[in-house]
Coordinates of C-alpha atoms in Angstrom, one line a residue:
M1 CA 0.0 0.0 0.0
N2 CA 1.4 3.4 -0.9
A3 CA 1.3 6.2 1.5
P4 CA -0.9 9.1 0.4
D5 CA 1.1 11.7 -1.5
S6 CA 0.5 14.2 1.3
L7 CA 2.1 12.0 3.8
A8 CA 5.1 10.6 2.0
T9 CA 8.2 12.2 0.6
P10 CA 9.4 10.4 -2.5
G11 CA 13.1 10.7 -1.7
A12 CA 12.8 10.0 2.0
T13 CA 14.8 7.2 3.5
A14 CA 14.3 5.4 6.7
S15 CA 17.7 6.2 8.0
G16 CA 19.6 9.0 9.7
P17 CA 17.3 11.8 10.8
S18 CA 14.2 9.8 9.9
R19 CA 15.2 7.1 12.4
L20 CA 16.0 9.6 15.0
A21 CA 12.6 11.3 14.5
L22 CA 10.8 8.0 14.8
L23 CA 12.8 7.2 17.9
A24 CA 11.8 10.5 19.5
L25 CA 8.2 9.9 18.7
S26 CA 8.4 6.4 20.1
V27 CA 9.8 7.8 23.4
A28 CA 6.9 10.2 23.7
A29 CA 4.5 7.4 22.8
F30 CA 6.1 5.3 25.6
A31 CA 5.4 8.1 28.1
I32 CA 1.8 8.7 27.0
G33 CA 1.1 4.9 26.8
T34 CA 2.4 4.4 30.3
T35 CA 0.1 7.0 31.8
E36 CA -2.9 5.7 29.8
F37 CA -2.5 2.0 30.7
V38 CA -0.8 2.0 34.1
I39 CA -4.0 2.8 35.9
M40 CA -5.3 -0.7 35.0
G41 CA -2.6 -2.4 37.0
L42 CA -3.3 -0.1 40.0
L43 CA -7.1 -0.2 40.2
P44 CA -7.2 -2.1 43.4
E45 CA -4.7 0.2 45.1
V46 CA -6.4 3.4 43.8
A47 CA -9.8 2.1 44.8
S48 CA -8.6 1.2 48.3
D49 CA -6.7 4.4 48.9
L50 CA -9.5 6.7 47.7
H51 CA -12.3 4.5 49.2
V52 CA -14.2 3.9 46.0
S53 CA -15.4 0.7 44.3
I54 CA -13.4 -1.1 41.5
P55 CA -16.0 -0.1 38.9
S56 CA -15.7 3.5 40.1
A57 CA -11.9 3.4 39.8
G58 CA -12.4 1.9 36.4
L59 CA -14.2 5.1 35.4
L60 CA -10.8 6.8 35.6
V61 CA -10.0 4.9 32.4
S62 CA -13.3 6.2 30.8
G63 CA -12.5 9.7 32.0
Y64 CA -9.1 9.6 30.4
A65 CA -10.5 8.2 27.2
L66 CA -13.3 10.8 27.0
G67 CA -10.6 13.5 27.6
V68 CA -8.8 12.2 24.6
A69 CA -12.0 12.1 22.5
A70 CA -12.9 15.7 23.5
G71 CA -9.4 17.1 23.4
A72 CA -8.4 15.6 20.0
P73 CA -10.5 17.9 17.7
L74 CA -10.1 20.9 20.0
L75 CA -6.3 20.7 20.2
A76 CA -6.1 19.8 16.5
A77 CA -7.9 23.1 15.7
L78 CA -5.8 25.1 18.2
T79 CA -2.5 23.7 16.8
A80 CA -3.5 23.7 13.1
R81 CA -1.3 26.6 12.1
M82 CA 1.7 25.7 14.3
E83 CA 4.8 24.1 12.9
R84 CA 4.5 20.3 13.7
R85 CA 7.4 20.0 16.1
N86 CA 6.3 23.0 18.1
A87 CA 2.8 21.6 18.3
L88 CA 4.2 18.3 19.6
L89 CA 6.1 20.1 22.3
L90 CA 3.1 22.1 23.4
L91 CA 1.1 18.9 23.7
L92 CA 3.8 17.3 25.8
G93 CA 3.8 20.3 28.1
L94 CA 0.1 19.6 28.7
F95 CA 0.9 16.0 29.3
I96 CA 3.5 16.8 31.9
L97 CA 1.1 19.2 33.7
G98 CA -1.7 16.6 33.9
N99 CA 0.5 13.9 35.3
A100 CA 2.1 16.2 37.9
L101 CA -1.5 16.9 39.1
C102 CA -2.2 13.2 39.2
A103 CA 0.9 12.7 41.4
V104 CA -0.4 15.1 44.1
A105 CA -4.2 14.5 43.7
P106 CA -5.7 14.3 47.2
N107 CA -9.0 12.7 46.3
Y108 CA -10.9 10.9 43.5
G109 CA -12.4 14.1 42.0
V110 CA -9.0 15.8 41.6
L111 CA -7.5 12.7 40.2
M112 CA -10.3 12.4 37.6
V113 CA -9.8 16.1 36.5
A114 CA -6.0 15.5 36.4
R115 CA -6.5 12.4 34.2
V116 CA -8.6 14.4 31.8
V117 CA -6.0 17.2 31.6
A118 CA -3.3 14.7 30.8
A119 CA -5.5 13.1 28.2
F120 CA -6.1 16.3 26.3
C121 CA -2.8 16.0 24.6
H122 CA -3.1 12.4 23.6
G123 CA -5.2 12.4 20.4
S124 CA -3.5 15.4 18.8
F125 CA -0.1 14.1 19.6
F126 CA -0.6 10.7 18.0
G127 CA -2.5 12.2 15.1
I128 CA 0.2 14.7 14.3
G129 CA 2.9 12.1 15.1
A130 CA 1.4 9.6 12.7
V131 CA 1.4 12.2 9.9
V132 CA 5.0 13.2 10.7
A133 CA 6.1 9.5 10.8
S134 CA 4.5 8.8 7.5
H135 CA 6.1 11.9 5.9
V136 CA 9.7 10.9 6.6
V137 CA 9.7 7.4 5.1
P138 CA 9.4 6.2 1.5
R139 CA 6.1 5.4 -0.2
G140 CA 5.0 1.9 0.7
Q141 CA 6.3 2.1 4.3
A142 CA 3.7 4.4 5.9
A143 CA 2.0 1.7 8.0
R144 CA 5.4 0.4 9.2
A145 CA 6.4 4.0 10.1
I146 CA 3.2 4.4 12.1
A147 CA 3.9 1.0 13.7
L148 CA 7.4 2.1 14.7
M149 CA 6.0 5.2 16.4
F150 CA 3.4 3.0 18.1
T151 CA 6.2 0.7 19.3
G152 CA 6.6 3.2 22.1
L153 CA 3.0 2.6 23.0
T154 CA 3.5 -1.2 23.0
L155 CA 6.7 -1.0 25.0
A156 CA 4.8 1.0 27.5
N157 CA 2.9 -2.3 28.1
V158 CA 6.1 -4.3 28.3
L159 CA 8.0 -2.0 30.6
G160 CA 6.0 1.1 31.6
V161 CA 2.8 -0.5 32.9
P162 CA 4.3 -3.5 34.8
F163 CA 7.1 -1.5 36.4
G164 CA 4.7 1.3 37.1
T165 CA 2.5 -1.3 38.7
F166 CA 5.4 -2.6 40.8
L167 CA 6.3 1.0 41.8
G168 CA 2.8 1.8 42.7
Q169 CA 2.3 -1.3 44.8
W170 CA 5.6 -0.7 46.6
A171 CA 5.6 3.1 47.1
G172 CA 2.0 4.1 46.5
W173 CA 0.2 4.8 43.3
R174 CA 1.0 8.5 43.4
S175 CA 4.7 7.7 43.0
T176 CA 3.9 6.0 39.6
F177 CA 2.4 9.3 38.3
A178 CA 5.4 11.2 39.6
A179 CA 7.7 8.9 37.6
V180 CA 5.5 9.3 34.5
T181 CA 5.9 13.1 34.9
G182 CA 9.6 12.5 34.6
L183 CA 9.1 10.4 31.5
G184 CA 7.2 13.2 30.0
I185 CA 10.1 15.6 30.5
V186 CA 12.5 13.2 28.9
A187 CA 10.1 12.7 26.0
A188 CA 9.8 16.5 25.5
I189 CA 13.6 16.8 25.4
A190 CA 13.8 13.9 22.9
V191 CA 11.3 15.5 20.5
W192 CA 13.0 18.9 20.8
R193 CA 16.4 17.5 20.0
L194 CA 15.6 14.7 17.5
V195 CA 12.5 15.7 15.5
P196 CA 13.5 18.2 12.8
A197 CA 11.4 21.2 12.0
L198 CA 9.2 20.4 9.0
P199 CA 8.5 23.7 7.3
D200 CA 7.7 21.9 4.0
L201 CA 4.9 19.9 5.7
P202 CA 1.9 22.1 5.1
S203 CA -0.4 23.1 7.9
P204 CA -3.7 21.4 7.7
H205 CA -6.5 23.4 6.0
M206 CA -9.3 22.9 8.6
K207 CA -12.2 23.4 6.1
R208 CA -10.7 20.8 3.8
E209 CA -9.9 18.5 6.8
L210 CA -13.5 18.8 8.1
G211 CA -14.7 18.0 4.6
V212 CA -13.4 14.5 4.7
L213 CA -15.8 13.7 7.5
R214 CA -18.6 13.8 5.0
Q215 CA -17.2 10.7 3.4
P216 CA -19.0 7.5 4.5
Q217 CA -15.8 5.4 4.3
V218 CA -14.0 7.8 6.7
L219 CA -16.9 7.6 9.2
L220 CA -16.9 3.8 8.8
A221 CA -13.2 3.7 9.5
L222 CA -13.6 5.6 12.7
L223 CA -16.5 3.3 13.7
M224 CA -14.2 0.3 13.0
T225 CA -11.7 1.7 15.4
V226 CA -14.3 2.4 18.2
L227 CA -15.7 -1.1 18.1
G228 CA -12.6 -3.1 17.0
F229 CA -10.4 -1.8 19.8
G230 CA -13.2 -1.1 22.3
G231 CA -13.6 -4.9 22.9
V232 CA -10.0 -5.0 24.1
F233 CA -10.6 -2.4 26.9
T234 CA -13.8 -4.0 27.9
V235 CA -11.5 -6.7 29.4
F236 CA -8.2 -5.0 29.8
T237 CA -9.6 -2.3 32.1
Y238 CA -10.3 -5.0 34.7
I239 CA -7.3 -7.3 34.0
A240 CA -5.9 -6.9 37.5
P241 CA -9.0 -8.0 39.4
I242 CA -9.5 -10.8 36.8
L243 CA -6.0 -12.2 37.3
Q244 CA -6.1 -11.8 41.1
Q245 CA -9.6 -12.9 41.9
V246 CA -10.3 -15.5 39.1
S247 CA -6.9 -16.7 37.9
H248 CA -5.4 -16.7 41.4
V249 CA -2.4 -14.8 40.3
S250 CA -0.7 -13.1 43.3
V251 CA -0.6 -9.3 43.6
G252 CA 3.1 -9.3 43.2
A253 CA 3.0 -11.6 40.1
T254 CA 0.3 -9.4 38.3
G255 CA 3.0 -7.1 37.0
W256 CA 4.9 -10.0 35.5
V257 CA 1.8 -11.1 33.6
L258 CA 1.4 -7.6 32.3
I259 CA 4.9 -7.7 31.1
L260 CA 4.0 -10.9 29.1
F261 CA 0.9 -9.1 27.7
G262 CA 3.2 -6.2 26.7
V263 CA 5.6 -8.5 24.9
G264 CA 2.5 -9.8 23.0
T265 CA 1.4 -6.3 22.1
T266 CA 4.9 -5.4 20.8
I267 CA 4.8 -8.5 18.5
G268 CA 1.3 -7.7 17.4
N269 CA 2.0 -4.1 16.6
M270 CA 4.9 -5.0 14.3
L271 CA 2.9 -7.8 12.8
G272 CA -0.1 -5.5 12.2
G273 CA 2.1 -2.9 10.4
R274 CA 3.4 -5.6 8.0
L275 CA -0.1 -7.0 7.4
A276 CA -1.5 -3.5 6.7
D277 CA 1.2 -2.8 4.1
W278 CA 0.4 -6.2 2.5
R279 CA -3.4 -6.5 2.4
L280 CA -5.1 -4.0 4.7
M281 CA -8.7 -5.0 4.9
P282 CA -8.5 -8.8 4.7
S283 CA -5.8 -8.7 7.3
L284 CA -7.8 -6.5 9.6
A285 CA -10.9 -8.7 9.3
G286 CA -8.8 -11.8 10.1
V287 CA -7.2 -10.2 13.1
L288 CA -10.6 -9.1 14.5
V289 CA -11.9 -12.7 14.1
V290 CA -8.9 -14.0 16.0
L291 CA -9.3 -11.3 18.7
A292 CA -12.9 -12.2 19.3
L293 CA -12.2 -15.9 19.5
I294 CA -9.4 -15.3 22.1
M295 CA -11.7 -13.2 24.3
F296 CA -14.4 -15.8 24.1
A297 CA -11.9 -18.4 25.2
F298 CA -10.6 -16.2 28.0
A299 CA -14.0 -16.4 29.7
W300 CA -13.0 -20.1 30.4
T301 CA -9.2 -20.1 30.5
M302 CA -9.1 -17.3 33.1
H303 CA -10.2 -19.9 35.7
S304 CA -6.8 -21.7 35.3
T305 CA -3.6 -19.8 36.2
V306 CA -1.4 -21.3 33.5
A307 CA -4.1 -21.1 30.8
A308 CA -4.9 -17.5 31.7
I309 CA -1.3 -16.4 31.4
V310 CA -0.9 -18.1 28.0
T311 CA -4.2 -16.5 26.8
V312 CA -3.1 -13.1 28.0
F313 CA 0.1 -13.3 25.9
V314 CA -1.8 -14.4 22.7
W315 CA -4.5 -11.8 23.4
G316 CA -1.8 -9.1 23.5
I317 CA -0.6 -10.1 20.0
A318 CA -4.1 -10.0 18.5
A319 CA -5.2 -6.8 20.3
F320 CA -2.3 -4.6 19.0
A321 CA -2.2 -6.2 15.6
T322 CA -5.3 -4.1 15.0
V323 CA -3.7 -0.8 15.8
P324 CA -1.6 0.0 12.6
P325 CA -4.3 -1.2 10.1
L326 CA -7.0 0.7 11.9
Q327 CA -4.9 3.9 11.9
M328 CA -3.8 3.3 8.3
R329 CA -7.3 2.8 7.1
V330 CA -8.3 6.3 8.2
V331 CA -5.2 7.9 6.7
Q332 CA -5.9 6.0 3.5
Q333 CA -9.5 7.0 3.2
A334 CA -8.9 10.6 4.3
S335 CA -6.0 11.4 2.0
E336 CA -7.3 14.9 1.3
G337 CA -7.4 15.7 5.0
P338 CA -5.3 13.3 6.9
H339 CA -4.3 15.5 9.9
L340 CA -7.7 15.8 11.5
A341 CA -8.8 12.3 10.5
S342 CA -5.7 10.8 12.0
T343 CA -6.2 12.7 15.2
L344 CA -9.9 11.8 15.3
N345 CA -9.0 8.1 14.9
I346 CA -6.9 8.3 18.1
A347 CA -10.0 9.8 19.7
A348 CA -11.9 6.9 18.3
F349 CA -9.5 4.4 19.9
N350 CA -10.1 6.1 23.2
L351 CA -13.9 6.4 22.8
G352 CA -13.7 2.7 22.3
N353 CA -11.7 2.5 25.5
A354 CA -14.3 4.5 27.4
I355 CA -17.2 2.5 26.1
G356 CA -15.3 -0.8 26.8
A357 CA -14.5 0.2 30.3
F358 CA -18.1 1.2 30.9
I359 CA -19.5 -2.0 29.5
G360 CA -17.1 -4.1 31.6
G361 CA -17.9 -2.2 34.7
S362 CA -21.6 -2.6 34.0
M363 CA -21.2 -6.4 33.7
I364 CA -19.5 -6.4 37.1
D365 CA -22.2 -4.1 38.7
M366 CA -24.9 -6.5 37.4
N367 CA -23.1 -9.3 39.3
L368 CA -22.7 -11.3 36.1
G369 CA -19.1 -12.3 37.1
L370 CA -15.8 -11.4 35.7
S371 CA -16.1 -14.1 33.0
S372 CA -18.9 -12.1 31.5
V373 CA -16.6 -9.2 30.9
S374 CA -14.5 -11.2 28.5
I375 CA -17.6 -12.4 26.6
A376 CA -18.8 -8.8 26.3
G377 CA -15.4 -7.8 24.9
A378 CA -15.6 -10.5 22.3
V379 CA -19.1 -9.3 21.2
V380 CA -17.8 -5.7 20.9
A381 CA -14.9 -6.9 18.7
L382 CA -17.4 -8.8 16.5
L383 CA -19.3 -5.5 16.0
G384 CA -16.0 -4.0 14.8
L385 CA -15.7 -6.9 12.4
L386 CA -19.2 -6.2 11.1
A387 CA -18.3 -2.6 10.4
T388 CA -15.1 -3.7 8.6
L389 CA -17.0 -6.1 6.4
I390 CA -19.5 -3.4 5.5
S391 CA -16.7 -1.0 4.6
A392 CA -15.0 -3.6 2.4
A393 CA -18.2 -4.4 0.7
L394 CA -18.9 -0.8 -0.1
E395 CA -15.4 -0.4 -1.5
R396 CA -15.8 -3.5 -3.7
R397 CA -19.1 -2.1 -5.0
R398 CA -17.6 1.3 -5.7
G399 CA -14.7 -0.4 -7.6
A400 CA -17.2 -2.4 -9.6
N401 CA -19.2 0.7 -10.5
V402 CA -16.1 2.5 -11.6
A403 CA -15.0 -0.4 -13.8
T404 CA -18.5 -0.6 -15.4
C405 CA -18.5 3.1 -16.1
A406 CA -15.0 2.9 -17.6
A407 CA -16.1 0.0 -19.8
G408 CA -19.1 1.9 -20.9
A409 CA -17.0 4.9 -21.9

């Protein structure tokens, strides 16, 4: 698959400054991914310390995700005329502020507000970052460039989340957010030093960018993201209580299982990038089928410690194999306005996270058991598959109509 012309530079090479720029973006993605996901490993500690229920603590995931969804279009508009590196640095400053507030939050309400503040940078950062990553590599490597940037996000699952969980269990959950604040500062320095100014990358024209949202395939691509990835967070939000209460994994060992999940997500992310560059839609549909089957199976395998751990690893591969193709689908369909669409797709990921966390919490509140959470996640993923199949069918029909018109001419 070729990158859209607006995203790829014909003479670009994936070496030298390009690699350094991707490295800087990955460092920032690592910091952002850590603060997004680490709360899942600390839900029991946060709930106990702030005297709220597990489902209420789970709403901190929804609050962050809704902050991303609300902040993405707002920050995209506010930074539209800024040079891309400067925009990334501004967003990282907001990230640092939000996490510093999390570290000193005295109660649940303040923590929720701080999470939302930290979340505001998320959508625009990954949206702008995806465009920058795609711009500095040759045509045909756009999805892999996006995957390389998202490697920081998956490494957050391998290193940031489990070690943040260990730190929070040892020194209190606020210490984890203090450490994430430090990560944000390191990320900002990396972006400042390693991402070159890109004056030749045109600022997005907001009227044209908004125009692509009238295209049914762009809206379908966003829906695919909401549902396809929403199923993952229906389960992952409550992974710590599932492992500890159902799979009988000790509190201390929970972080090690999350490391294994993170290894799986890293493999899945790179696999998803290659599959997207090969055959985007068939690959995405196949991954969603596998993802749904794994989550259905987890409803039973979570009752065995060994089987649960194996399932979590395989689930991590399938879950993050969806990320590059879902992001690339939006960039592909919105080639005339990729900046806002790419940013909105990050918001769509997080809207799916919020919906998934709410659905999972509702299953728990209805006393249906933690096994039901995994079944609900599988159903949401299947709805994402349905949206994918509809999009592919419409694309085939449009291709057939174009061919017919050409033959008639």
